[in-house]
Amino acid sequence: MLDSMSTVGVDWDTGASPPIPNGILPCSDSLWAFPEHIINVWSFGQFRYSSAFSLCIILSTNELWFVHGFLQKTWDLNNANDRIQWQTEAQKIDERLTAWREEFVAAVYRLINAEFAEEERAEMDPNIVLTNCVLDVAVILLFQRMSTIPREIDPSTEPWQYATNRCIYACDNMVFKVRQMTDEELAVSNPHLIFCFFTVARFYIVFKSMQKQSTPTYLVG
């Protein structure tokens, strides 16, 4: 899981295994606390919701695999055919991530109702926050190459407004989520959020520089 998250965006083959169809994971947060031998014999079919940890693993091992594969391909974006193919494939993966996000939101709702109905801020569980942020990072890394970036960074590409819009949406979505966190929630958050913060800040700074705008104050300091 950590390998998949920490290497998303790199341009070398990470050797990630393809998704396992219908892979089974423990679906209750309570179940993860049981001894391993109990987990191995548990009947998974009775659960109608997934644990926050399971959802994070599913995103990392299944959905990010498609992002890895796309980003590791070689593209000549000066070539019209390559450019069209790049846009087509990127949009298909983005649509897949969007569909998964909708399923994720529904799964979190079922999970909270089933196990954390008495908790006021159950949606700020570290694994739920991490999954949200990694989803946004995947969108940014997927599209940033064809977003509005300085020519001196990548002179081979012309900006694609759809890519820019998706990157901005993902950045804003993550910032909104993180700014809702309390100091206590940040203190127990997953360390991998640092990579997520860096990805958003880097895009914002470059984009705002292109727009001749100042960097948002919440990214400074």
Short mmCIF file of C-alpha atoms in Angstrom, two decimals:
data_model
loop_
_atom_site.label_atom_id
_atom_site.label_comp_id
_atom_site.label_asym_id
_atom_site.label_seq_id
_atom_site.Cartn_x
_atom_site.Cartn_y
_atom_site.Cartn_z
CA MET A 1 0.00 0.00 0.00
CA LEU A 2 2.73 2.46 1.00
CA ASP A 3 4.80 1.63 -2.09
CA SER A 4 1.84 2.37 -4.35
CA MET A 5 1.06 5.68 -2.63
CA SER A 6 4.61 6.94 -2.26
CA THR A 7 5.65 6.21 -5.84
CA VAL A 8 2.61 7.54 -7.70
CA GLY A 9 3.86 10.08 -10.21
CA VAL A 10 7.34 8.62 -10.72
CA ASP A 11 8.40 7.91 -14.30
CA TRP A 12 9.93 4.48 -13.75
CA ASP A 13 8.31 1.06 -13.56
CA THR A 14 7.47 0.43 -9.92
CA GLY A 15 6.67 -3.22 -10.56
CA ALA A 16 3.24 -2.84 -9.01
CA SER A 17 1.07 -5.92 -9.31
CA PRO A 18 -2.18 -5.59 -11.27
CA PRO A 19 -5.42 -5.50 -9.28
CA ILE A 20 -6.81 -8.81 -8.06
CA PRO A 21 -10.44 -9.14 -9.22
CA ASN A 22 -12.86 -9.47 -6.31
CA GLY A 23 -10.05 -9.44 -3.78
CA ILE A 24 -11.36 -9.96 -0.24
CA LEU A 25 -10.36 -7.71 2.64
CA PRO A 26 -11.63 -7.54 6.23
CA CYS A 27 -14.61 -5.23 6.04
CA SER A 28 -15.13 -4.17 9.64
CA ASP A 29 -12.85 -1.81 11.53
CA SER A 30 -13.42 -3.97 14.60
CA LEU A 31 -12.36 -7.06 12.67
CA TRP A 32 -8.87 -5.65 12.00
CA ALA A 33 -8.20 -5.81 15.75
CA PHE A 34 -8.78 -9.57 15.89
CA PRO A 35 -5.92 -12.11 15.81
CA GLU A 36 -4.86 -13.08 12.30
CA HIS A 37 -6.16 -16.65 12.54
CA ILE A 38 -9.64 -15.33 13.32
CA ILE A 39 -9.50 -12.97 10.34
CA ASN A 40 -8.54 -15.88 8.08
CA VAL A 41 -11.63 -17.93 8.95
CA TRP A 42 -14.13 -15.08 9.17
CA SER A 43 -17.11 -15.06 6.84
CA PHE A 44 -16.74 -11.83 4.89
CA GLY A 45 -19.97 -12.06 2.98
CA GLN A 46 -22.14 -10.84 5.84
CA PHE A 47 -20.66 -7.32 5.80
CA ARG A 48 -22.33 -4.58 3.77
CA TYR A 49 -19.67 -1.98 4.50
CA SER A 50 -15.87 -1.73 4.38
CA SER A 51 -13.44 -0.53 7.02
CA ALA A 52 -11.60 2.75 6.50
CA PHE A 53 -8.33 0.83 6.32
CA SER A 54 -9.74 -1.58 3.72
CA LEU A 55 -10.92 1.30 1.56
CA CYS A 56 -7.47 2.88 1.69
CA ILE A 57 -5.87 -0.42 0.64
CA ILE A 58 -8.35 -0.89 -2.21
CA LEU A 59 -7.56 2.57 -3.57
CA SER A 60 -3.81 1.96 -3.35
CA THR A 61 -3.69 -1.52 -4.83
CA ASN A 62 -6.49 -1.24 -7.39
CA GLU A 63 -7.22 2.28 -8.59
CA LEU A 64 -3.71 3.73 -8.32
CA TRP A 65 -2.43 0.88 -10.49
CA PHE A 66 -4.11 2.47 -13.51
CA VAL A 67 -2.60 5.87 -12.67
CA HIS A 68 0.86 4.31 -12.32
CA GLY A 69 0.53 2.57 -15.69
CA PHE A 70 -0.58 5.73 -17.48
CA LEU A 71 2.14 7.96 -16.04
CA GLN A 72 4.87 5.45 -16.89
CA LYS A 73 4.01 5.44 -20.60
CA THR A 74 6.09 7.44 -23.06
CA TRP A 75 4.17 10.17 -24.86
CA ASP A 76 5.17 12.67 -27.54
CA LEU A 77 2.69 15.44 -26.87
CA ASN A 78 3.93 17.37 -29.89
CA ASN A 79 2.41 14.57 -31.94
CA ALA A 80 -1.30 15.16 -32.53
CA ASN A 81 -2.21 11.48 -32.33
CA ASP A 82 -0.28 10.98 -29.09
CA ARG A 83 -1.86 14.08 -27.62
CA ILE A 84 -5.39 12.92 -28.43
CA GLN A 85 -4.63 9.44 -27.08
CA TRP A 86 -3.15 10.97 -23.91
CA GLN A 87 -6.28 13.05 -23.34
CA THR A 88 -8.58 10.11 -24.02
CA GLU A 89 -6.79 7.75 -21.65
CA ALA A 90 -6.43 10.40 -18.94
CA GLN A 91 -10.14 11.15 -19.05
CA LYS A 92 -11.03 7.46 -18.81
CA ILE A 93 -8.87 7.04 -15.72
CA ASP A 94 -10.29 10.25 -14.25
CA GLU A 95 -13.81 8.96 -14.80
CA ARG A 96 -12.82 5.72 -13.08
CA LEU A 97 -11.44 7.66 -10.10
CA THR A 98 -14.59 9.80 -9.96
CA ALA A 99 -16.80 6.70 -9.94
CA TRP A 100 -14.65 5.17 -7.22
CA ARG A 101 -14.89 8.37 -5.16
CA GLU A 102 -18.68 8.15 -5.29
CA GLU A 103 -18.55 4.53 -4.10
CA PHE A 104 -16.07 5.55 -1.40
CA VAL A 105 -18.37 8.27 -0.06
CA ALA A 106 -21.26 5.78 0.10
CA ALA A 107 -19.05 3.17 1.79
CA VAL A 108 -17.88 5.68 4.41
CA TYR A 109 -21.49 6.63 5.12
CA ARG A 110 -22.41 2.97 5.69
CA LEU A 111 -19.31 2.42 7.83
CA ILE A 112 -20.01 5.39 10.08
CA ASN A 113 -23.64 4.37 10.55
CA ALA A 114 -22.62 0.80 11.37
CA GLU A 115 -19.69 1.34 13.74
CA PHE A 116 -19.27 5.02 14.59
CA ALA A 117 -22.77 6.42 14.83
CA GLU A 118 -22.02 7.96 18.23
CA GLU A 119 -18.86 9.77 17.10
CA GLU A 120 -19.29 13.39 16.04
CA ARG A 121 -16.32 13.55 13.64
CA ALA A 122 -16.01 9.97 12.43
CA GLU A 123 -15.43 11.23 8.88
CA MET A 124 -12.08 12.62 10.06
CA ASP A 125 -10.68 9.14 10.73
CA PRO A 126 -7.00 9.18 9.61
CA ASN A 127 -7.56 6.52 6.94
CA ILE A 128 -10.65 8.26 5.56
CA VAL A 129 -8.79 11.57 5.35
CA LEU A 130 -5.78 9.89 3.74
CA THR A 131 -7.93 8.14 1.13
CA ASN A 132 -9.63 11.44 0.26
CA CYS A 133 -6.31 13.21 -0.13
CA VAL A 134 -4.64 10.45 -2.15
CA LEU A 135 -7.60 10.50 -4.54
CA ASP A 136 -7.02 14.21 -5.08
CA VAL A 137 -3.27 13.69 -5.54
CA ALA A 138 -3.97 11.03 -8.18
CA VAL A 139 -6.07 13.53 -10.16
CA ILE A 140 -3.39 16.24 -9.93
CA LEU A 141 -0.56 13.93 -11.00
CA LEU A 142 -2.72 12.51 -13.76
CA PHE A 143 -3.41 15.88 -15.39
CA GLN A 144 -0.73 18.36 -14.33
CA ARG A 145 1.46 17.71 -17.38
CA MET A 146 -1.15 19.28 -19.65
CA SER A 147 -2.37 21.94 -17.26
CA THR A 148 -1.37 25.58 -17.44
CA ILE A 149 2.34 25.41 -16.58
CA PRO A 150 5.31 27.62 -17.55
CA ARG A 151 6.82 26.84 -20.94
CA GLU A 152 10.29 26.68 -19.40
CA ILE A 153 9.16 23.73 -17.26
CA ASP A 154 7.76 21.72 -20.17
CA PRO A 155 7.94 23.45 -23.57
CA SER A 156 6.52 20.41 -25.36
CA THR A 157 2.92 20.83 -24.28
CA GLU A 158 0.11 23.28 -24.85
CA PRO A 159 -2.26 23.73 -21.90
CA TRP A 160 -5.51 21.79 -21.88
CA GLN A 161 -8.20 23.63 -19.93
CA TYR A 162 -9.92 20.44 -18.82
CA ALA A 163 -6.68 19.27 -17.20
CA THR A 164 -6.21 22.61 -15.46
CA ASN A 165 -9.78 22.59 -14.16
CA ARG A 166 -9.44 19.06 -12.77
CA CYS A 167 -6.17 19.92 -11.02
CA ILE A 168 -7.69 23.04 -9.45
CA TYR A 169 -10.74 21.06 -8.31
CA ALA A 170 -8.55 18.41 -6.68
CA CYS A 171 -6.39 21.03 -4.96
CA ASP A 172 -9.39 22.95 -3.63
CA ASN A 173 -11.05 19.74 -2.50
CA MET A 174 -8.02 18.66 -0.49
CA VAL A 175 -7.47 22.08 1.05
CA PHE A 176 -11.12 22.19 2.14
CA LYS A 177 -10.83 18.75 3.74
CA VAL A 178 -7.57 19.43 5.55
CA ARG A 179 -8.66 22.83 6.86
CA GLN A 180 -11.53 21.08 8.64
CA MET A 181 -9.07 19.04 10.71
CA THR A 182 -8.37 19.98 14.31
CA ASP A 183 -4.84 20.11 15.72
CA GLU A 184 -5.53 16.83 17.51
CA GLU A 185 -6.63 15.16 14.26
CA LEU A 186 -3.56 16.44 12.45
CA ALA A 187 -1.35 15.06 15.22
CA VAL A 188 -2.60 11.51 14.59
CA SER A 189 -2.88 11.78 10.80
CA ASN A 190 -0.96 9.51 8.43
CA PRO A 191 2.57 10.82 7.67
CA HIS A 192 1.90 10.27 3.97
CA LEU A 193 -0.27 13.38 4.04
CA ILE A 194 2.99 15.35 3.79
CA PHE A 195 3.39 14.11 0.20
CA CYS A 196 -0.21 15.10 -0.51
CA PHE A 197 0.36 18.59 0.88
CA PHE A 198 3.52 18.98 -1.19
CA THR A 199 1.76 17.95 -4.40
CA VAL A 200 -1.02 20.49 -3.88
CA ALA A 201 1.32 23.30 -2.83
CA ARG A 202 3.60 22.73 -5.81
CA PHE A 203 0.72 22.89 -8.28
CA TYR A 204 -0.84 25.95 -6.64
CA ILE A 205 2.43 27.87 -6.58
CA VAL A 206 3.20 27.18 -10.25
CA PHE A 207 -0.37 27.84 -11.37
CA LYS A 208 -0.70 31.09 -9.43
CA SER A 209 2.66 32.23 -10.79
CA MET A 210 1.36 31.67 -14.31
CA GLN A 211 -1.76 33.67 -13.49
CA LYS A 212 0.34 36.48 -11.96
CA GLN A 213 -1.50 35.96 -8.69
CA SER A 214 -0.14 35.68 -5.19
CA THR A 215 0.11 32.27 -3.58
CA PRO A 216 -2.85 31.53 -1.26
CA THR A 217 -2.00 32.48 2.31
CA TYR A 218 -2.86 29.02 3.63
CA LEU A 219 0.06 27.62 1.59
CA VAL A 220 2.59 30.05 3.02
CA GLY A 221 4.39 29.59 6.28
#
